[in-house]
mmCIF file of C-alpha atoms in Angstrom:
data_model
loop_
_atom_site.group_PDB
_atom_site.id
_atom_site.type_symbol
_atom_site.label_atom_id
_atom_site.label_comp_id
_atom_site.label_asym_id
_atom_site.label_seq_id
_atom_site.Cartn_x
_atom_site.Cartn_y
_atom_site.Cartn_z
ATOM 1 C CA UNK A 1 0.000 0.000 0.000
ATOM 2 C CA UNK A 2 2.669 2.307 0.740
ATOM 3 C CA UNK A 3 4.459 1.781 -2.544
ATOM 4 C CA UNK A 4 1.117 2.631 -4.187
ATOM 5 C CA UNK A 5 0.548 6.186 -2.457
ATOM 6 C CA UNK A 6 4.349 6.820 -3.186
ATOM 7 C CA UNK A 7 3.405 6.054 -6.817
ATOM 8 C CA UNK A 8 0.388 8.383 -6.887
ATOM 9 C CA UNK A 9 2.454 11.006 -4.728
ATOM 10 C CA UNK A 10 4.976 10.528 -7.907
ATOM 11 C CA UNK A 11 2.562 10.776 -10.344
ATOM 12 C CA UNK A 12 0.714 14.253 -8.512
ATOM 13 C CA UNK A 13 4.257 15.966 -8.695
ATOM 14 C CA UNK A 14 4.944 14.856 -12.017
ATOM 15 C CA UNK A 15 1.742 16.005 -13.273
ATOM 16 C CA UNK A 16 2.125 19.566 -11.566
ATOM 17 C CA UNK A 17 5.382 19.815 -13.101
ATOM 18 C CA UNK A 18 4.535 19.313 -16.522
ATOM 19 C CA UNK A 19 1.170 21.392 -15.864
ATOM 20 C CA UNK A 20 3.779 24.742 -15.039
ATOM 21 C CA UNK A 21 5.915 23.193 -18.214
ATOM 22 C CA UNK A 22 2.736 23.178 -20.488
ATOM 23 C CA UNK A 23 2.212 27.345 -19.576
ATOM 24 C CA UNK A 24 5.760 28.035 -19.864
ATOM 25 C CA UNK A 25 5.611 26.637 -23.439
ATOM 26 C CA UNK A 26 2.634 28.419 -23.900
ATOM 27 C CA UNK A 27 4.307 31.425 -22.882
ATOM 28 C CA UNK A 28 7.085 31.092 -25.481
ATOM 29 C CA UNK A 29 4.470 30.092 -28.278
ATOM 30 C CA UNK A 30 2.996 33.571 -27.526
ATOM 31 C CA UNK A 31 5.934 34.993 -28.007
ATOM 32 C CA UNK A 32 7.412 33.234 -31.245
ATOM 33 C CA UNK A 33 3.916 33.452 -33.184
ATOM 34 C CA UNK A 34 3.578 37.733 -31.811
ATOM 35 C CA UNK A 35 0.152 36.854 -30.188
ATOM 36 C CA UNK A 36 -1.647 39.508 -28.999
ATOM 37 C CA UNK A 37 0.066 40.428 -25.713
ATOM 38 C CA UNK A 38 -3.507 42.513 -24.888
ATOM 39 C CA UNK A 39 -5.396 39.484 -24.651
ATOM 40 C CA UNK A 40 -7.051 38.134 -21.163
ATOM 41 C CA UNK A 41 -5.746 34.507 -21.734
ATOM 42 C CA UNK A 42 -2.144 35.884 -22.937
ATOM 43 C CA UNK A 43 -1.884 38.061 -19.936
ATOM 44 C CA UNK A 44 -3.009 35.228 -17.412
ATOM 45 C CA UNK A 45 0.133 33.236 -18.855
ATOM 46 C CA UNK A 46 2.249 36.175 -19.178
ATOM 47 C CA UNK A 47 1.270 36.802 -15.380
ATOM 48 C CA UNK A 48 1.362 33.348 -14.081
ATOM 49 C CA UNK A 49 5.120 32.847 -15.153
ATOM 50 C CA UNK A 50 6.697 36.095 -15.093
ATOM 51 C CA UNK A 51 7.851 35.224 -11.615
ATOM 52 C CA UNK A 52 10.107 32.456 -12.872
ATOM 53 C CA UNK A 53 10.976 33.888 -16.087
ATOM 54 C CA UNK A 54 11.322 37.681 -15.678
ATOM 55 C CA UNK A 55 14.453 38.057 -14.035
ATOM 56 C CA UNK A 56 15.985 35.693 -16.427
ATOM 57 C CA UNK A 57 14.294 38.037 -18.979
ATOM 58 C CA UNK A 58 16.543 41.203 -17.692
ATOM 59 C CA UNK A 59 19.657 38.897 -18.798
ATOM 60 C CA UNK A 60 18.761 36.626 -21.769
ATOM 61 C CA UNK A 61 16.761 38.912 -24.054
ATOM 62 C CA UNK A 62 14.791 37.403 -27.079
ATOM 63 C CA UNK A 63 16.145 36.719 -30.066
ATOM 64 C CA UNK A 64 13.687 37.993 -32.618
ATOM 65 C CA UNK A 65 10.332 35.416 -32.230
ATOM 66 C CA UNK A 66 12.640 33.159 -29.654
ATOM 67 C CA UNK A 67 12.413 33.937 -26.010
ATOM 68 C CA UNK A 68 15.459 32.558 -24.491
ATOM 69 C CA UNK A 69 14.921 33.678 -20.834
ATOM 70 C CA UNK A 70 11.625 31.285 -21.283
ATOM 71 C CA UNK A 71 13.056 28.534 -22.509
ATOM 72 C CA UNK A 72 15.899 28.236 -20.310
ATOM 73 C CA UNK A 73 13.868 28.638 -17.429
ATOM 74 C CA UNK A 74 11.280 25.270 -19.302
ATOM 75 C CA UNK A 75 14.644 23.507 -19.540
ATOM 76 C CA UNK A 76 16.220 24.237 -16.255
ATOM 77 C CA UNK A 77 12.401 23.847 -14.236
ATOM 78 C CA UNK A 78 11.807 20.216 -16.280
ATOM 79 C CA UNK A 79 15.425 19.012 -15.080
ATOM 80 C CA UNK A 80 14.561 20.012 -11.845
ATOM 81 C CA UNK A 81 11.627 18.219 -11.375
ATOM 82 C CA UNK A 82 12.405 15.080 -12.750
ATOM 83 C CA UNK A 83 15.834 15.503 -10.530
ATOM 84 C CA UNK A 84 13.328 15.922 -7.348
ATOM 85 C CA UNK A 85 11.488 12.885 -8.599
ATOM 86 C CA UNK A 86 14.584 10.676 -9.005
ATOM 87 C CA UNK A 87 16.269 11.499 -5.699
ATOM 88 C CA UNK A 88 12.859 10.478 -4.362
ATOM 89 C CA UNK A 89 13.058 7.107 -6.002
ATOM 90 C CA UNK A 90 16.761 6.304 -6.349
ATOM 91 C CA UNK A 91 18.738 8.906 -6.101
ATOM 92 C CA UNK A 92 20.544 11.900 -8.500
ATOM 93 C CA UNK A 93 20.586 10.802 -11.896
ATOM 94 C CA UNK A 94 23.559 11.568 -14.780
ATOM 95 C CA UNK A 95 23.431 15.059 -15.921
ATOM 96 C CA UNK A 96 23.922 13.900 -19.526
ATOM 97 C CA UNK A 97 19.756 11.585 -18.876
ATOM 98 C CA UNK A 98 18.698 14.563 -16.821
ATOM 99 C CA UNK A 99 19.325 17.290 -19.697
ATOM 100 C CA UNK A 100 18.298 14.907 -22.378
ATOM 101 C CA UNK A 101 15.146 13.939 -20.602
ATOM 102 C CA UNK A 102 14.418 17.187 -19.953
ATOM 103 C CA UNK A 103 15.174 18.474 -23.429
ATOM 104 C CA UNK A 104 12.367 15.383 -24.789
ATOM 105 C CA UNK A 105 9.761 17.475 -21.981
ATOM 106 C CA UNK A 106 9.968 20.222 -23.370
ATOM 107 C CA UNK A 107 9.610 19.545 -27.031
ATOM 108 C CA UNK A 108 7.005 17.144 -26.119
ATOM 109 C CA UNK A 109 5.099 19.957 -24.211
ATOM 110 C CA UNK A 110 5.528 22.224 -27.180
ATOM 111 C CA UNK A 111 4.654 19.229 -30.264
ATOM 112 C CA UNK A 112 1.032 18.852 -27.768
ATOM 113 C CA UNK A 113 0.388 22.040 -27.395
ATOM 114 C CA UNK A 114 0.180 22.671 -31.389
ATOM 115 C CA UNK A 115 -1.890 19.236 -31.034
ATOM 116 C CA UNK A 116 -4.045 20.675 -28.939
ATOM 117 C CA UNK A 117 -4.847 24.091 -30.462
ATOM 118 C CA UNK A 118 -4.883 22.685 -33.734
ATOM 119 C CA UNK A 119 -8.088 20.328 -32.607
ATOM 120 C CA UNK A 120 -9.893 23.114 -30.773
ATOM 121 C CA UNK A 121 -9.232 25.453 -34.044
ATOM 122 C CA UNK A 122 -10.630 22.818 -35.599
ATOM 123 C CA UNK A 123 -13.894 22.021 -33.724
ATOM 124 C CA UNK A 124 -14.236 26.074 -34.004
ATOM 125 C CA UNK A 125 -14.025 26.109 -37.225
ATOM 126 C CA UNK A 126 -16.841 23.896 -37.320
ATOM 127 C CA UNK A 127 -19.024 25.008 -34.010
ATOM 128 C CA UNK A 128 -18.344 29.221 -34.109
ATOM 129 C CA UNK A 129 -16.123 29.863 -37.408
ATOM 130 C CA UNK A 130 -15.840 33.637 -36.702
ATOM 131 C CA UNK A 131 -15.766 33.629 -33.157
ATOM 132 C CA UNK A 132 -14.210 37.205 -31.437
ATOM 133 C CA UNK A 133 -13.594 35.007 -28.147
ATOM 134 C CA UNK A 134 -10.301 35.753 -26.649
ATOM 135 C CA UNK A 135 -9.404 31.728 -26.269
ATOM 136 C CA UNK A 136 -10.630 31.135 -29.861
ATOM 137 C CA UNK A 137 -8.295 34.292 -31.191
ATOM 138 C CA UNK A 138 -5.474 32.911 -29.170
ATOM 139 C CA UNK A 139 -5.815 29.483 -30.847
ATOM 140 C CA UNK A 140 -5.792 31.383 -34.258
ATOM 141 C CA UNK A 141 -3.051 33.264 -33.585
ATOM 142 C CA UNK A 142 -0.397 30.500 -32.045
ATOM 143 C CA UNK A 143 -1.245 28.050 -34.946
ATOM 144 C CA UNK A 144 -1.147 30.059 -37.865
ATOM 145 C CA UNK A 145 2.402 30.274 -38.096
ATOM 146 C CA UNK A 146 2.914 26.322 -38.883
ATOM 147 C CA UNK A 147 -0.499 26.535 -40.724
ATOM 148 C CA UNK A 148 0.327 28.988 -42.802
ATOM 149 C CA UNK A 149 3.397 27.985 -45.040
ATOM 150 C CA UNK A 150 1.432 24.629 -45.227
ATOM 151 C CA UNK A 151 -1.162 26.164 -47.097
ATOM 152 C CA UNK A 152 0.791 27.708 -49.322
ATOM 153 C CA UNK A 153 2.039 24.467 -50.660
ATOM 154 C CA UNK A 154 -1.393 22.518 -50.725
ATOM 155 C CA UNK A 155 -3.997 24.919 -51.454
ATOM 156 C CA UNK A 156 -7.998 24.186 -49.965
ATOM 157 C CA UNK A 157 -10.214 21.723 -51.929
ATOM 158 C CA UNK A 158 -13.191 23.824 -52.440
ATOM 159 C CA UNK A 159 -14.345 24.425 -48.764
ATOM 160 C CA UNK A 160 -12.228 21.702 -47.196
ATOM 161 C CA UNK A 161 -8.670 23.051 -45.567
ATOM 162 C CA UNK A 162 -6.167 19.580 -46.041
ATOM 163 C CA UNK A 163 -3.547 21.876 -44.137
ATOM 164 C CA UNK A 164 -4.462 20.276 -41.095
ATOM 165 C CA UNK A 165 -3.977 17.145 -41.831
ATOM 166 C CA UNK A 166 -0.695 17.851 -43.211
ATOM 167 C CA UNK A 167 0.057 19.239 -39.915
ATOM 168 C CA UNK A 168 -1.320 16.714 -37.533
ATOM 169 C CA UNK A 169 1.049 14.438 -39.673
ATOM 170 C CA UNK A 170 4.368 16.353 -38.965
ATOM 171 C CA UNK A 171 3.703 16.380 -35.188
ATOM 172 C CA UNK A 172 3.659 13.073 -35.383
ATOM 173 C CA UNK A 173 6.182 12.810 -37.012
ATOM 174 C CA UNK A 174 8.520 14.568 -34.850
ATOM 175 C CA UNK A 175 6.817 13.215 -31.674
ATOM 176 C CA UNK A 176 8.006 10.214 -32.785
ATOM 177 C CA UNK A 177 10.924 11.387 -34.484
ATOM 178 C CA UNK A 178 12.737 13.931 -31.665
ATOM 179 C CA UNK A 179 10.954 13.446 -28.375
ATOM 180 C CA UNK A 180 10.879 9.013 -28.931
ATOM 181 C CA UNK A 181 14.702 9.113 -29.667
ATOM 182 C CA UNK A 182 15.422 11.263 -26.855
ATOM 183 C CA UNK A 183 13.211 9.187 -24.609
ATOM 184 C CA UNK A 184 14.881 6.482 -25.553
ATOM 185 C CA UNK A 185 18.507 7.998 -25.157
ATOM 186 C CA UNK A 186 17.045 9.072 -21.427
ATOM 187 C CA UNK A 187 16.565 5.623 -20.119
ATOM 188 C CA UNK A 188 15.330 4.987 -17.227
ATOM 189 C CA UNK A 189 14.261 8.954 -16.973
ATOM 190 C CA UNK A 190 11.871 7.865 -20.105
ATOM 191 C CA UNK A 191 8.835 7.725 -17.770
ATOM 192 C CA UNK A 192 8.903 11.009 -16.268
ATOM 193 C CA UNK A 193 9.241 13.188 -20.009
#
């Protein structure tokens, strides 16, 4: 019994952790796709990790759509918590599994995020296609940046977008691709990406 409540205890932290990891992407989606800083939802994220990432912010400055100072501070929070969660288990890890798991987090966290948005914009599409709601113009705004060159290349089929599709397969692609060889260069770390 005890193992299983220091499971669940495991899995509660680890789920918290990737929760912050998840708005900290979101944070530096805002900022690489120039979403509208003005917005309710942008400015609950912008609020909610300025904490962690604004003194970093003073130092590391963005570089052009990349915010640095946010993505250090994804990086350096996602080795931290899967550090806590090992020396809870069986000790420190290696540096080398810790960076590389972490790394695999955070790519992961950004790969489902576009996931994500891309199925709500989706469903809106559908359900409220011109929709002035801040979460729906949010949604617009951090996927039309991969969205956009896609189109380009494969134009619509009468009413129907294909983009989509297109992009739902390159996520996959790369979640596969990047974040399953890095989970599988992390070893026993794997679990907690």
């Amino acid at each position: 019994m005890g193992s299983a409540l220091g499971d669940t205890g495991i899995m509660l932290v680890n789920t918290l952790i990737n929760l912050y990891l998840f708005v900290l992407m979101l944070r530096f989606l805002l900022h690489a796709s120039r979403a509208d800083y003005y917005n309710p939802i942008s400015q609950a994220i912008v609020k909610a990790t300025s904490p962690v990432v604004g003194p970093l912010q003073r130092v590391l400055r963005p570089a052009g759509p990349i915010d640095i100072a946010t993505l250090v501070v994804a990086l350096v929070f996602k080795m931290a918590g899967i550090a806590l969660i090992c020396m809870a288990i069986f000790g420190f890890p290696p540096i080398g599994l810790l960076a590389i798991a972490a790394l695999a987090g955070v790519i992961n966290a950004i790969l489902k995020i576009y996931f994500f948005a891309m199925i709500i914009m989706i469903i809106l599409s559908w359900v409220a296609p011109q929709s002035g709601h801040p979460g729906a113009l949010l949604v617009y705004q951090i996927t039309e940046p991969i969205m956009a060159p896609v189109r380009r290349v494969i134009p619509s089929i009468g009413m129907i977008d294909l983009s989509p599709i297109v992009v739902f397969l390159l996520i996959n692609v790369l979640d596969s691709f990047l974040v399953g060889t890095l989970s599988r260069a992390a070893g026993p770390l794997a679990p907690l990406i």
